[in-house]
PDB file of C-alpha atoms in Angstrom:
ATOM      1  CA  UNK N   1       6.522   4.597 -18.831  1.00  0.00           C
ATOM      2  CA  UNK N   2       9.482   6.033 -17.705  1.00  0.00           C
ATOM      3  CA  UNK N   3      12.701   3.267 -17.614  1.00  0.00           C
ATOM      4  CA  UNK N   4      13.941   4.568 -14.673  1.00  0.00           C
ATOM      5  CA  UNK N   5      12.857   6.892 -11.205  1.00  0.00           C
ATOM      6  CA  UNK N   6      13.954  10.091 -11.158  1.00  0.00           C
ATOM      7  CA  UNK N   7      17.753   9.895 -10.595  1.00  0.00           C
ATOM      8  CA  UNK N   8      17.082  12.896  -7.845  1.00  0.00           C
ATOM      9  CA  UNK N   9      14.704  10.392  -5.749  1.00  0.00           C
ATOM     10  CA  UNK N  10      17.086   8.796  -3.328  1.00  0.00           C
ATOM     11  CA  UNK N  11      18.227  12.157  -2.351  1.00  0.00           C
ATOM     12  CA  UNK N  12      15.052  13.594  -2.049  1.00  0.00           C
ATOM     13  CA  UNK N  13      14.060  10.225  -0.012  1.00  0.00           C
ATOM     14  CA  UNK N  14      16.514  10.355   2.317  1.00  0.00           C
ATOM     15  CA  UNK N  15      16.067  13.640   3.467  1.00  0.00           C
ATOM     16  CA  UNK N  16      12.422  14.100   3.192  1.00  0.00           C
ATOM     17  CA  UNK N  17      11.324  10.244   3.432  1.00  0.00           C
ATOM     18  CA  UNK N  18       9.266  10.340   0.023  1.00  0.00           C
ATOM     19  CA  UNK N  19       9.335  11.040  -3.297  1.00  0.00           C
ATOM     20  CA  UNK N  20       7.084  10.950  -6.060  1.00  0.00           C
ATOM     21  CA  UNK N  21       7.459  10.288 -10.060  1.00  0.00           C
ATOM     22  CA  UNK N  22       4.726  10.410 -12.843  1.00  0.00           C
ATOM     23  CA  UNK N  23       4.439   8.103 -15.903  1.00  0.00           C
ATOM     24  CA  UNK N  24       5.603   5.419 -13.528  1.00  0.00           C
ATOM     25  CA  UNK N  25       3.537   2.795 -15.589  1.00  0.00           C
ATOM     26  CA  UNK N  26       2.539   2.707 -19.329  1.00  0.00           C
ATOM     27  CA  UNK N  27      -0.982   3.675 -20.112  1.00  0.00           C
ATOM     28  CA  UNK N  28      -1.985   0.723 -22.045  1.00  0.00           C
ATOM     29  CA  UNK N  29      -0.170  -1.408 -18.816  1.00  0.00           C
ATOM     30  CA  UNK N  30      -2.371   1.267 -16.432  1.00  0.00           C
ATOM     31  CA  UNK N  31      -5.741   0.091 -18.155  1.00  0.00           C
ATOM     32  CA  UNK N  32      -5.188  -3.159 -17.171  1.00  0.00           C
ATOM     33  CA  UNK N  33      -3.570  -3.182 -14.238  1.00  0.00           C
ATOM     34  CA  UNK N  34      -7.077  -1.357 -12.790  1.00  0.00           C
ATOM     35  CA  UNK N  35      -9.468  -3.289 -14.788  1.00  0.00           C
ATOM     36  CA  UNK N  36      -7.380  -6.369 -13.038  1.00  0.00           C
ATOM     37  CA  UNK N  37      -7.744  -4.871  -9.553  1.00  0.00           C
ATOM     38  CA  UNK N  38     -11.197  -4.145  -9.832  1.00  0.00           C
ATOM     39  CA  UNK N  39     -12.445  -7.383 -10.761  1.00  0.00           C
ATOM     40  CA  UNK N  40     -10.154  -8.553  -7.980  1.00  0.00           C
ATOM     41  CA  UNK N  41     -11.983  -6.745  -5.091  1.00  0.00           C
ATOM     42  CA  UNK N  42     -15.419  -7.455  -6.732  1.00  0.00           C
ATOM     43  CA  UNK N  43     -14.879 -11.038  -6.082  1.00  0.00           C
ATOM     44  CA  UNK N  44     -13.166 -11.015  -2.620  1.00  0.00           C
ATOM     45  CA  UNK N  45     -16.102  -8.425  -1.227  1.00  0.00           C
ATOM     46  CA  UNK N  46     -18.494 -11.102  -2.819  1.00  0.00           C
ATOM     47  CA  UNK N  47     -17.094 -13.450  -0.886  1.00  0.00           C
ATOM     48  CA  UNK N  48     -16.822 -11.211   2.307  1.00  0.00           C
ATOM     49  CA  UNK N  49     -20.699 -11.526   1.209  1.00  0.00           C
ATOM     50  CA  UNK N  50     -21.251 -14.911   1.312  1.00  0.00           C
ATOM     51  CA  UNK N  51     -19.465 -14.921   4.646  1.00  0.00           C
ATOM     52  CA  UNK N  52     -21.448 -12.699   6.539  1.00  0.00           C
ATOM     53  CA  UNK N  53     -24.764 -14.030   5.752  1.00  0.00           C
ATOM     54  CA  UNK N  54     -23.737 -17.694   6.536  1.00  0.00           C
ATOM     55  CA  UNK N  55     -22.690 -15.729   9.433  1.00  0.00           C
ATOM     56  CA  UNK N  56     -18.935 -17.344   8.945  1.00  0.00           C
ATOM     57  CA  UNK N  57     -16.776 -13.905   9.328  1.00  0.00           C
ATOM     58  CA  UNK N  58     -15.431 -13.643  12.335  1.00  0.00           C
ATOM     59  CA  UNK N  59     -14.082 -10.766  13.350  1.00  0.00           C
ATOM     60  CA  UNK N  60     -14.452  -9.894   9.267  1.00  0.00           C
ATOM     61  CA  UNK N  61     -10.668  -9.854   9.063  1.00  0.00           C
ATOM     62  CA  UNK N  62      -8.439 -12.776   6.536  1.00  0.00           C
ATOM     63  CA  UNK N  63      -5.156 -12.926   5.056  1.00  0.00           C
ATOM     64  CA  UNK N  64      -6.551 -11.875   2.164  1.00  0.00           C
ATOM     65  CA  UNK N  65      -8.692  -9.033   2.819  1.00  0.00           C
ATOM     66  CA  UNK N  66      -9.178  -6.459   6.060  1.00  0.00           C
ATOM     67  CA  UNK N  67     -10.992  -3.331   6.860  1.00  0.00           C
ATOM     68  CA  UNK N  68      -8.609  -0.067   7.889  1.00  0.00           C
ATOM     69  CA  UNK N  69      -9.874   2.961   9.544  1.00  0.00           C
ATOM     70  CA  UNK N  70     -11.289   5.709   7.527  1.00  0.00           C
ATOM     71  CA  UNK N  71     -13.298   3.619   5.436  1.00  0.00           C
ATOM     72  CA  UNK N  72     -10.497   1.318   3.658  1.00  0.00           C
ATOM     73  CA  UNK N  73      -9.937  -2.212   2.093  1.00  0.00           C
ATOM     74  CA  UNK N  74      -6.663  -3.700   2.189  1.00  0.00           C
ATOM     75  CA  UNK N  75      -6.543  -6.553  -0.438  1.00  0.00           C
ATOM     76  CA  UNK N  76      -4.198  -9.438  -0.640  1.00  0.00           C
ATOM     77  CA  UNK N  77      -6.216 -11.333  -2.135  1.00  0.00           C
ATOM     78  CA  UNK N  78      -4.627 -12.735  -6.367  1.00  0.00           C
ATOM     79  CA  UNK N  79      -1.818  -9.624  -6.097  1.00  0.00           C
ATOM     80  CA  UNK N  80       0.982 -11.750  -6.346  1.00  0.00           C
ATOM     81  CA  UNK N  81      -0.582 -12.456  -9.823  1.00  0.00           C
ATOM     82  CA  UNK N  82      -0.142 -10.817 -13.273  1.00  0.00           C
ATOM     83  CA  UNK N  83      -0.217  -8.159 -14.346  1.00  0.00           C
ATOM     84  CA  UNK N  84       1.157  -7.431 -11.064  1.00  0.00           C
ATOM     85  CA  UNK N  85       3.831  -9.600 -10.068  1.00  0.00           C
ATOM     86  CA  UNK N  86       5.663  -8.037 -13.326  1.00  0.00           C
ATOM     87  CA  UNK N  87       5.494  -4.166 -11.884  1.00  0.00           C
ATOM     88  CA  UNK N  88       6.504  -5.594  -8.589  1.00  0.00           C
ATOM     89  CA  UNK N  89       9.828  -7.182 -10.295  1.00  0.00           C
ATOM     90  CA  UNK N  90      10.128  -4.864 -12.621  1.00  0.00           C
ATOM     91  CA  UNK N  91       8.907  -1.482 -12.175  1.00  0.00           C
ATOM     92  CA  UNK N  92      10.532   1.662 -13.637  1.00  0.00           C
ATOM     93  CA  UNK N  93      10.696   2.306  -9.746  1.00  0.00           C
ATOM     94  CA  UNK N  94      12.959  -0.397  -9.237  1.00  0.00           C
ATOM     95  CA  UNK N  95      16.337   1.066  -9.427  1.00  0.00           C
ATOM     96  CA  UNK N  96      15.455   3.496  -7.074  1.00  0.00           C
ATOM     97  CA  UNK N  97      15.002   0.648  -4.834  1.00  0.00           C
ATOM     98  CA  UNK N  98      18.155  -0.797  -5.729  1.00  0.00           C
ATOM     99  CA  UNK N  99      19.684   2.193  -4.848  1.00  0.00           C
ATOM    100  CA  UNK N 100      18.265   2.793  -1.448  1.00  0.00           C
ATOM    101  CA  UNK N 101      17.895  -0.769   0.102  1.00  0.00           C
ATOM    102  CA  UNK N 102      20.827  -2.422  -1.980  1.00  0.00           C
ATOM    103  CA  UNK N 103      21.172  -4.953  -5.176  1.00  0.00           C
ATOM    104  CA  UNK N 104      19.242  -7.635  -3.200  1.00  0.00           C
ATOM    105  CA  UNK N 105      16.139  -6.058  -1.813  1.00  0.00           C
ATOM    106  CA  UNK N 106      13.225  -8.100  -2.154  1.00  0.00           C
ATOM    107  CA  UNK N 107       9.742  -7.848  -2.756  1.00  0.00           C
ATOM    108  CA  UNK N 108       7.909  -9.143   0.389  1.00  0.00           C
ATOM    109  CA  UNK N 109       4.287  -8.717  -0.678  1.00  0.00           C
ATOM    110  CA  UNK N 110       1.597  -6.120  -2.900  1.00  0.00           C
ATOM    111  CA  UNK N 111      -1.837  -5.293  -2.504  1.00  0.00           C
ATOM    112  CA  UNK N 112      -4.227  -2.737  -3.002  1.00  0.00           C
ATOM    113  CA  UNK N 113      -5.753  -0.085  -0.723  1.00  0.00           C
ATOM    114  CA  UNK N 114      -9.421   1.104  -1.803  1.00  0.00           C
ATOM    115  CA  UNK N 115     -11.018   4.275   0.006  1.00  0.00           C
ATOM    116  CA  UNK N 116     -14.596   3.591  -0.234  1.00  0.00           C
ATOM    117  CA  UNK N 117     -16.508   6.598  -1.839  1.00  0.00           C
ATOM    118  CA  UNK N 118     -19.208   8.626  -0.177  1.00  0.00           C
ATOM    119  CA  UNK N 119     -22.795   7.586  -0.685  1.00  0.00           C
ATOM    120  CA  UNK N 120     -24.080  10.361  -3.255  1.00  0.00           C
ATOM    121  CA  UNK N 121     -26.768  11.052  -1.279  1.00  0.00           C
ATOM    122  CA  UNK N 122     -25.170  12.198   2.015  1.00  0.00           C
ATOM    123  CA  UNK N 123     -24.641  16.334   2.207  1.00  0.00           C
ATOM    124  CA  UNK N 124     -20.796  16.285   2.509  1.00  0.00           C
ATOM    125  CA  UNK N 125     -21.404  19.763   4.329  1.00  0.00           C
ATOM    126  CA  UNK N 126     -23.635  17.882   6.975  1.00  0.00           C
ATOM    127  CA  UNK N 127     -21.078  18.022  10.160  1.00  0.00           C
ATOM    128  CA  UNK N 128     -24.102  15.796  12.285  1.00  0.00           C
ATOM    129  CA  UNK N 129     -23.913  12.887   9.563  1.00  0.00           C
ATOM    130  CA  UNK N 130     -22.095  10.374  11.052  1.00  0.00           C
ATOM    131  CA  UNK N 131     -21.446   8.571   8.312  1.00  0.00           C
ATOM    132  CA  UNK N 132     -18.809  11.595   6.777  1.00  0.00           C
ATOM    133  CA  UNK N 133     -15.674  10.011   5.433  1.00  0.00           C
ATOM    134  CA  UNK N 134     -12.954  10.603   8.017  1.00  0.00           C
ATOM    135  CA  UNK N 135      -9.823  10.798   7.662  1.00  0.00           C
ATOM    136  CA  UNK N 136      -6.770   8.306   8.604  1.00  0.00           C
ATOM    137  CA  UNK N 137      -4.873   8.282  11.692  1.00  0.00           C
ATOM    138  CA  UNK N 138      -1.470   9.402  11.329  1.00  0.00           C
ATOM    139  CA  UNK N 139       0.767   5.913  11.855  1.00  0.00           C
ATOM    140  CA  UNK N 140       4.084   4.485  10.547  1.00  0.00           C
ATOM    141  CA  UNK N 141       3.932   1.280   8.991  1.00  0.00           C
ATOM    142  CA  UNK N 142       7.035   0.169  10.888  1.00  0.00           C
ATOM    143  CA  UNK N 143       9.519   1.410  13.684  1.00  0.00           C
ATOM    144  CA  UNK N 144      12.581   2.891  13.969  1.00  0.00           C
ATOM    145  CA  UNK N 145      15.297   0.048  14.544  1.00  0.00           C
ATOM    146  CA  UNK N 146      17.171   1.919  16.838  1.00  0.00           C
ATOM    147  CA  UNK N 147      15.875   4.517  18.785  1.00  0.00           C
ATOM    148  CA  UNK N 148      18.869   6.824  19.476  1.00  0.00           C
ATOM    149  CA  UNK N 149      20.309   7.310  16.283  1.00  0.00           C
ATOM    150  CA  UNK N 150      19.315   7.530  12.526  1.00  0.00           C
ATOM    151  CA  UNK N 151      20.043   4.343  10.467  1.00  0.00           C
ATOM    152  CA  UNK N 152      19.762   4.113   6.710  1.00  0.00           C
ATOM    153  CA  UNK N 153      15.950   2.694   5.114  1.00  0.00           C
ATOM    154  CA  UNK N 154      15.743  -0.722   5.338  1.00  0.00           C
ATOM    155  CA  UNK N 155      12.016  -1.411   4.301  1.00  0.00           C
ATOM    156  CA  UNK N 156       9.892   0.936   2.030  1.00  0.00           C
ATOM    157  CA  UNK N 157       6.507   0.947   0.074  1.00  0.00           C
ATOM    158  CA  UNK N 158       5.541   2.209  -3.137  1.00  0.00           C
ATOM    159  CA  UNK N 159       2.437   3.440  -4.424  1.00  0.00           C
ATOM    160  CA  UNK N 160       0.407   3.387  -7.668  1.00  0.00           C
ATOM    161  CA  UNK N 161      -2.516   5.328  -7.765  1.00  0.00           C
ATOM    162  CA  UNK N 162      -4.909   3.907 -10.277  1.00  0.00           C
ATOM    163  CA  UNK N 163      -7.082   7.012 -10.380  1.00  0.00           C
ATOM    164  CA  UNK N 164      -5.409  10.460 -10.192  1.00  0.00           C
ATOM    165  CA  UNK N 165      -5.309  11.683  -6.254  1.00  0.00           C
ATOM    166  CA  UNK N 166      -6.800  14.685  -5.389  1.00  0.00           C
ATOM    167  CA  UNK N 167      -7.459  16.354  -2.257  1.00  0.00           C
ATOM    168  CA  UNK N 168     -11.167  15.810  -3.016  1.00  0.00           C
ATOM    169  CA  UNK N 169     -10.455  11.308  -3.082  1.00  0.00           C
ATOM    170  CA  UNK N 170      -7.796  10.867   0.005  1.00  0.00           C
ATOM    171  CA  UNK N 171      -4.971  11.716  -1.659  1.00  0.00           C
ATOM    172  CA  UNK N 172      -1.857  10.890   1.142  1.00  0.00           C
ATOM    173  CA  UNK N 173      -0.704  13.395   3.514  1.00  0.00           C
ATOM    174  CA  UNK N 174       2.928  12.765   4.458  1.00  0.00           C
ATOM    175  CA  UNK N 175       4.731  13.957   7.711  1.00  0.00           C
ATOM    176  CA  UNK N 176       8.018  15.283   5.612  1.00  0.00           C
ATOM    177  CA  UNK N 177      11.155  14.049   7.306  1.00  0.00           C
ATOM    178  CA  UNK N 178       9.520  12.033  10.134  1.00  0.00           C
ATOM    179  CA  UNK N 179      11.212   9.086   9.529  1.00  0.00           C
ATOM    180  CA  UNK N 180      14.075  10.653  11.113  1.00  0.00           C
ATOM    181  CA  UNK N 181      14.456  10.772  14.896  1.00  0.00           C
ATOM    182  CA  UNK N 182      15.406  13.984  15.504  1.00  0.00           C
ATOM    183  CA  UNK N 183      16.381  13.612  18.553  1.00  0.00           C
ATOM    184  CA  UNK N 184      18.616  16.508  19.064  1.00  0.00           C
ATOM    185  CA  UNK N 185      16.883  19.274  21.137  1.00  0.00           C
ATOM    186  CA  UNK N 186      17.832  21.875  18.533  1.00  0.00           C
ATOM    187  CA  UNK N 187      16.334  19.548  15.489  1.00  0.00           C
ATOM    188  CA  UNK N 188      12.778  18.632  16.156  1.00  0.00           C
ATOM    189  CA  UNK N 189      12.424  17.932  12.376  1.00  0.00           C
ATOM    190  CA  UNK N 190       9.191  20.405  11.692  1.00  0.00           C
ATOM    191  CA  UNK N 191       9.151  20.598   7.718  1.00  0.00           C
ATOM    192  CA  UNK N 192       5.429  20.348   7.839  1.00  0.00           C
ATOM    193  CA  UNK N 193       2.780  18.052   6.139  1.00  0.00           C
ATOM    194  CA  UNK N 194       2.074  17.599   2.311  1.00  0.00           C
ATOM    195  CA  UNK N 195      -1.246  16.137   0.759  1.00  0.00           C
ATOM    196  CA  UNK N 196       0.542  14.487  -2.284  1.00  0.00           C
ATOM    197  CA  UNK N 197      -1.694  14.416  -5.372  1.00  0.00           C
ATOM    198  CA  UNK N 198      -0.448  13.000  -8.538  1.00  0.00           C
ATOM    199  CA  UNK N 199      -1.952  11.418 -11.751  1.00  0.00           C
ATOM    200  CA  UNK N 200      -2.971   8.124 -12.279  1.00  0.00           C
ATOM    201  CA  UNK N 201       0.041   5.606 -12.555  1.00  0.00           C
ATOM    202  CA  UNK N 202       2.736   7.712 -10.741  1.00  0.00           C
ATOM    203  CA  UNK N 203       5.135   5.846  -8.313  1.00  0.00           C
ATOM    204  CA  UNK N 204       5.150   7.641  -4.716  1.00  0.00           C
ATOM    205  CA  UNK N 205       7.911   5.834  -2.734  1.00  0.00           C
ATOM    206  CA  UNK N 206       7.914   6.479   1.111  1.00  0.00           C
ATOM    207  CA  UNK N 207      10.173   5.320   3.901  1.00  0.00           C
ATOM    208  CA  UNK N 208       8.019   2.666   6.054  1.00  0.00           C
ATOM    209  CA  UNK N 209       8.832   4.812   9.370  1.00  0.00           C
ATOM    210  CA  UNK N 210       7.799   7.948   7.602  1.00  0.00           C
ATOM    211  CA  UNK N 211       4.228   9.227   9.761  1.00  0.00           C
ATOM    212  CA  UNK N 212       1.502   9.368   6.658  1.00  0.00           C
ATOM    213  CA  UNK N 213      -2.119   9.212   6.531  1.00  0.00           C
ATOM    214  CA  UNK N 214      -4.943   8.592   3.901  1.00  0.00           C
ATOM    215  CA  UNK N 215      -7.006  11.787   3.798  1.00  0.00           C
ATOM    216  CA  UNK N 216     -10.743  11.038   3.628  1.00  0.00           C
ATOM    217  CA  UNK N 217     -12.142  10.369   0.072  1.00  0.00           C
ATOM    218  CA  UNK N 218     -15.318  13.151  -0.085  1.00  0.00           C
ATOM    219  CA  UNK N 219     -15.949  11.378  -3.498  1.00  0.00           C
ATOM    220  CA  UNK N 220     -18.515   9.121  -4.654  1.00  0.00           C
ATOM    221  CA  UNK N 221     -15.977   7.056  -6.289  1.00  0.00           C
ATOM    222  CA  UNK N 222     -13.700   4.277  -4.896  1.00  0.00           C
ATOM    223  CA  UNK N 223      -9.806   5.432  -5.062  1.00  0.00           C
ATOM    224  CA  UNK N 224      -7.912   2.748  -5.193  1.00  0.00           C
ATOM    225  CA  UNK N 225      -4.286   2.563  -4.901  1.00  0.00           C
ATOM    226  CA  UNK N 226      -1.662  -0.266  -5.176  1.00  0.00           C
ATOM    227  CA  UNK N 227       1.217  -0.863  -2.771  1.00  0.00           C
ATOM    228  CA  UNK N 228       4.433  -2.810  -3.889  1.00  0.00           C
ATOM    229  CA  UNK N 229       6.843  -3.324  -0.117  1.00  0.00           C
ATOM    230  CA  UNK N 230      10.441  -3.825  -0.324  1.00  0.00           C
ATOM    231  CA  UNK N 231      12.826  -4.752   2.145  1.00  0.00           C
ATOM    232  CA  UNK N 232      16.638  -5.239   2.595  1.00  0.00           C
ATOM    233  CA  UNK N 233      17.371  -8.869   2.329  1.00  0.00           C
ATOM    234  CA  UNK N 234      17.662  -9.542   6.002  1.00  0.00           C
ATOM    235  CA  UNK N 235      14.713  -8.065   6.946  1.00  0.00           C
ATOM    236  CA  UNK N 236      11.356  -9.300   7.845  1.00  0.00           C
ATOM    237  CA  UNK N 237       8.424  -7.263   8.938  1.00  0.00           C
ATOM    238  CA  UNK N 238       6.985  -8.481  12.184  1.00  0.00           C
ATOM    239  CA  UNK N 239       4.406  -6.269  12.888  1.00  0.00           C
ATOM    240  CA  UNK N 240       1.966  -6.561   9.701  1.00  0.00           C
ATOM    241  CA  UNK N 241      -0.911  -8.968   9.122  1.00  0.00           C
ATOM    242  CA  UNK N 242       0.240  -9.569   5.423  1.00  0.00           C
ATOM    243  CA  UNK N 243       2.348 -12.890   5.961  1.00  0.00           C
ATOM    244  CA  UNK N 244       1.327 -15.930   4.057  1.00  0.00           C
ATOM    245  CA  UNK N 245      -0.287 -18.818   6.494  1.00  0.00           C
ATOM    246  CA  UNK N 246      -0.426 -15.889   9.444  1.00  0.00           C
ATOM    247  CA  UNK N 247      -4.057 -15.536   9.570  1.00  0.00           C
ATOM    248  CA  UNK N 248      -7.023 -17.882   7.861  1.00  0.00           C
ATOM    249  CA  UNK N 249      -8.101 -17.202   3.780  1.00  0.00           C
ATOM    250  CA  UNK N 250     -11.338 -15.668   3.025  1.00  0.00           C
ATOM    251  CA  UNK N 251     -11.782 -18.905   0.915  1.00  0.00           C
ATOM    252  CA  UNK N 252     -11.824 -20.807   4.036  1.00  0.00           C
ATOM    253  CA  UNK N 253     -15.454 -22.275   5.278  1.00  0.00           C
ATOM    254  CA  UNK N 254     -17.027 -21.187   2.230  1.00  0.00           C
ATOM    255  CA  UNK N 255     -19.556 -23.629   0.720  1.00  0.00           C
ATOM    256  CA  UNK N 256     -19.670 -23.004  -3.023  1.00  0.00           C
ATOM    257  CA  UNK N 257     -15.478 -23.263  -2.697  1.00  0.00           C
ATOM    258  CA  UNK N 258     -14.222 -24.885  -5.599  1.00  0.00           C
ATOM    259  CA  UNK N 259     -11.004 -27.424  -5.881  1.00  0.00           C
ATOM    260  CA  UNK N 260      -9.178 -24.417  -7.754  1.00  0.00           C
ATOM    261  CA  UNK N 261      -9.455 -21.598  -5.228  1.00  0.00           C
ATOM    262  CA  UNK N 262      -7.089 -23.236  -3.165  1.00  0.00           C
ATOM    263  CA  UNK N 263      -4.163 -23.339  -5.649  1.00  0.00           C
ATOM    264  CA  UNK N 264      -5.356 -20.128  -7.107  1.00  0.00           C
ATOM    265  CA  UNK N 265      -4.471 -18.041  -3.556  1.00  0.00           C
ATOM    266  CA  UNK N 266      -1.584 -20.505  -2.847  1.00  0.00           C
ATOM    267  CA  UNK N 267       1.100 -18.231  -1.316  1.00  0.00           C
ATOM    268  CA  UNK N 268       4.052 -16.541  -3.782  1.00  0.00           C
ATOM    269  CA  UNK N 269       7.468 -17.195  -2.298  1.00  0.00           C
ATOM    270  CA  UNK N 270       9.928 -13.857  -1.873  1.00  0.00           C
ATOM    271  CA  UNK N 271      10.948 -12.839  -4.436  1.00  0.00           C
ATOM    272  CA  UNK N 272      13.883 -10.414  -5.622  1.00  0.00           C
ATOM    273  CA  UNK N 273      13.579  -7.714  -7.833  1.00  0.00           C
ATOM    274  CA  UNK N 274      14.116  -8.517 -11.911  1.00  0.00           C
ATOM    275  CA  UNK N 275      17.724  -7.924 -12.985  1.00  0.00           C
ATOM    276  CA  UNK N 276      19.270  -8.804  -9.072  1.00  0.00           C
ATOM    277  CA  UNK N 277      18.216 -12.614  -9.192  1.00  0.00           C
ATOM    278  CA  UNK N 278      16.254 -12.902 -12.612  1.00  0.00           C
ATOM    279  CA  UNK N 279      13.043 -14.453 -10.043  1.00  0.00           C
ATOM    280  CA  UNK N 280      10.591 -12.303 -11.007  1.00  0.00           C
TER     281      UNK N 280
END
């Protein structure tokens, strides 16, 4: 893996909102990593399961796992856990971090976001099947702090593809440069859109008020991707679900729940990237 971001990312960040780097993460690291965050949404879909036929899920939505439009899991649920934890403290994407939200940005939480495949036997060509894989809305996953003028990042994500993205699996479209306001009337910011695909273990990091979408996965395999946010120390994000104690577990009410789940999903504290407090 490469020790270090491109140096030209925090350049290209700030003016177009993302940037991407491949080799981010070490083959060998890569293999388990996704063989880690498979087995990690097998078990909290089985328990999704158990919930629904004891007729127990709610609204189908925990702290550890929720459904997003176009056919996506968000999972919470064991990220703060190796091998994780140690990319989140300590990934080659981590300077660039540094650089862009300062020497003590912190980690505030990682999961992974799977794009369910297509059933093989739907006709992707069949416009009247209404069960075509669609694609995102476009959203920001945070606002602007100030509407009238353009202040420096203060939260971003990072992505780790653990299957190469192609237009073909949802590969990320990004609004380029929308996480500016533009709110002169001779700068309305038009760059245009980009479908970013990129091999396996690449880093893509993206300004959190940059507009982006997942493109729908016309697969008939799962593309899952991991997500690493950072923040500027002061900063907490009020607007996602993802806060520890905010909403119940997906362990909760279940009967075959043993005395370990409990500590097993017990919440991570924040954290600080390795090398700025040595916490990770």
């Amino acid at each position: 893996a490469r020790e270090d971001c491109s140096p030209l990312g925090p350049a290209l960040f700030a003016k177009y909102g993302v940037f991407a780097v491949a080799d981010a993460v070490a083959p060998e690291v890569l293999v388990d990593v996704k063989l880690t965050a498979k087995a990690n949404l097998d078990e909290v879909l089985g328990y999704r399961s158990q919930h629904y036929a004891a007729g127990s899920a709610g609204d189908g939505t925990w702290k550890d796992l929720c459904c997003r439009d176009g056919d996506r899991f968000d999972v919470h649920f064991r990220m703060s856990e190796e091998p994780f934890a140690a990319l989140g403290s300590g990934g080659s994407w981590c300077a660039a971090v540094r650089e862009i939200l300062g020497d003590d940005a912190k980690l505030l939480y990682t999961g992974q976001v799977v794009a369910c495949g297509c059933d093989p036997d739907d006709d992707p060509d069949d416009d009247d099947d209404n069960d075509q894989p669609e694609d995102q809305a476009w959203h920001m996953d945070g606002e602007h702090l100030d509407e009238d003028c353009d202040l420096p990042c203060h939260i971003l994500t990072v992505f780790v593809p653990l299957v190469d993205l192609t237009a073909e699996n949802g590969a990320t479209e990004f609004s380029l440069a929308s996480h500016l306001n533009h709110s002169s009337e001779d700068d309305d910011g038009a760059i245009g859109e980009c479908v970013l695909e990129c091999p396996a273990g690449s880093a893509i990091l993206f300004d959190y008020r940059l507009l982006h979408r997942g493109t729908a996965n016309k697969s008939t395999a799962d593309r899952p991707i991991l997500y690493f946010t950072y923040a500027r120390s002061w900063f907490e994000d009020p607007v996602n679900y993802r806060h520890d104690g905010q909403q119940k577990s997906i362990l909760d009410g279940l009967p075959q729940k043993d005395e370990g789940d409990d500590a097993r999903l017990a919440p991570s504290t924040t954290t600080h990237i390795d090398g700025l407090a040595n916490e990770c």
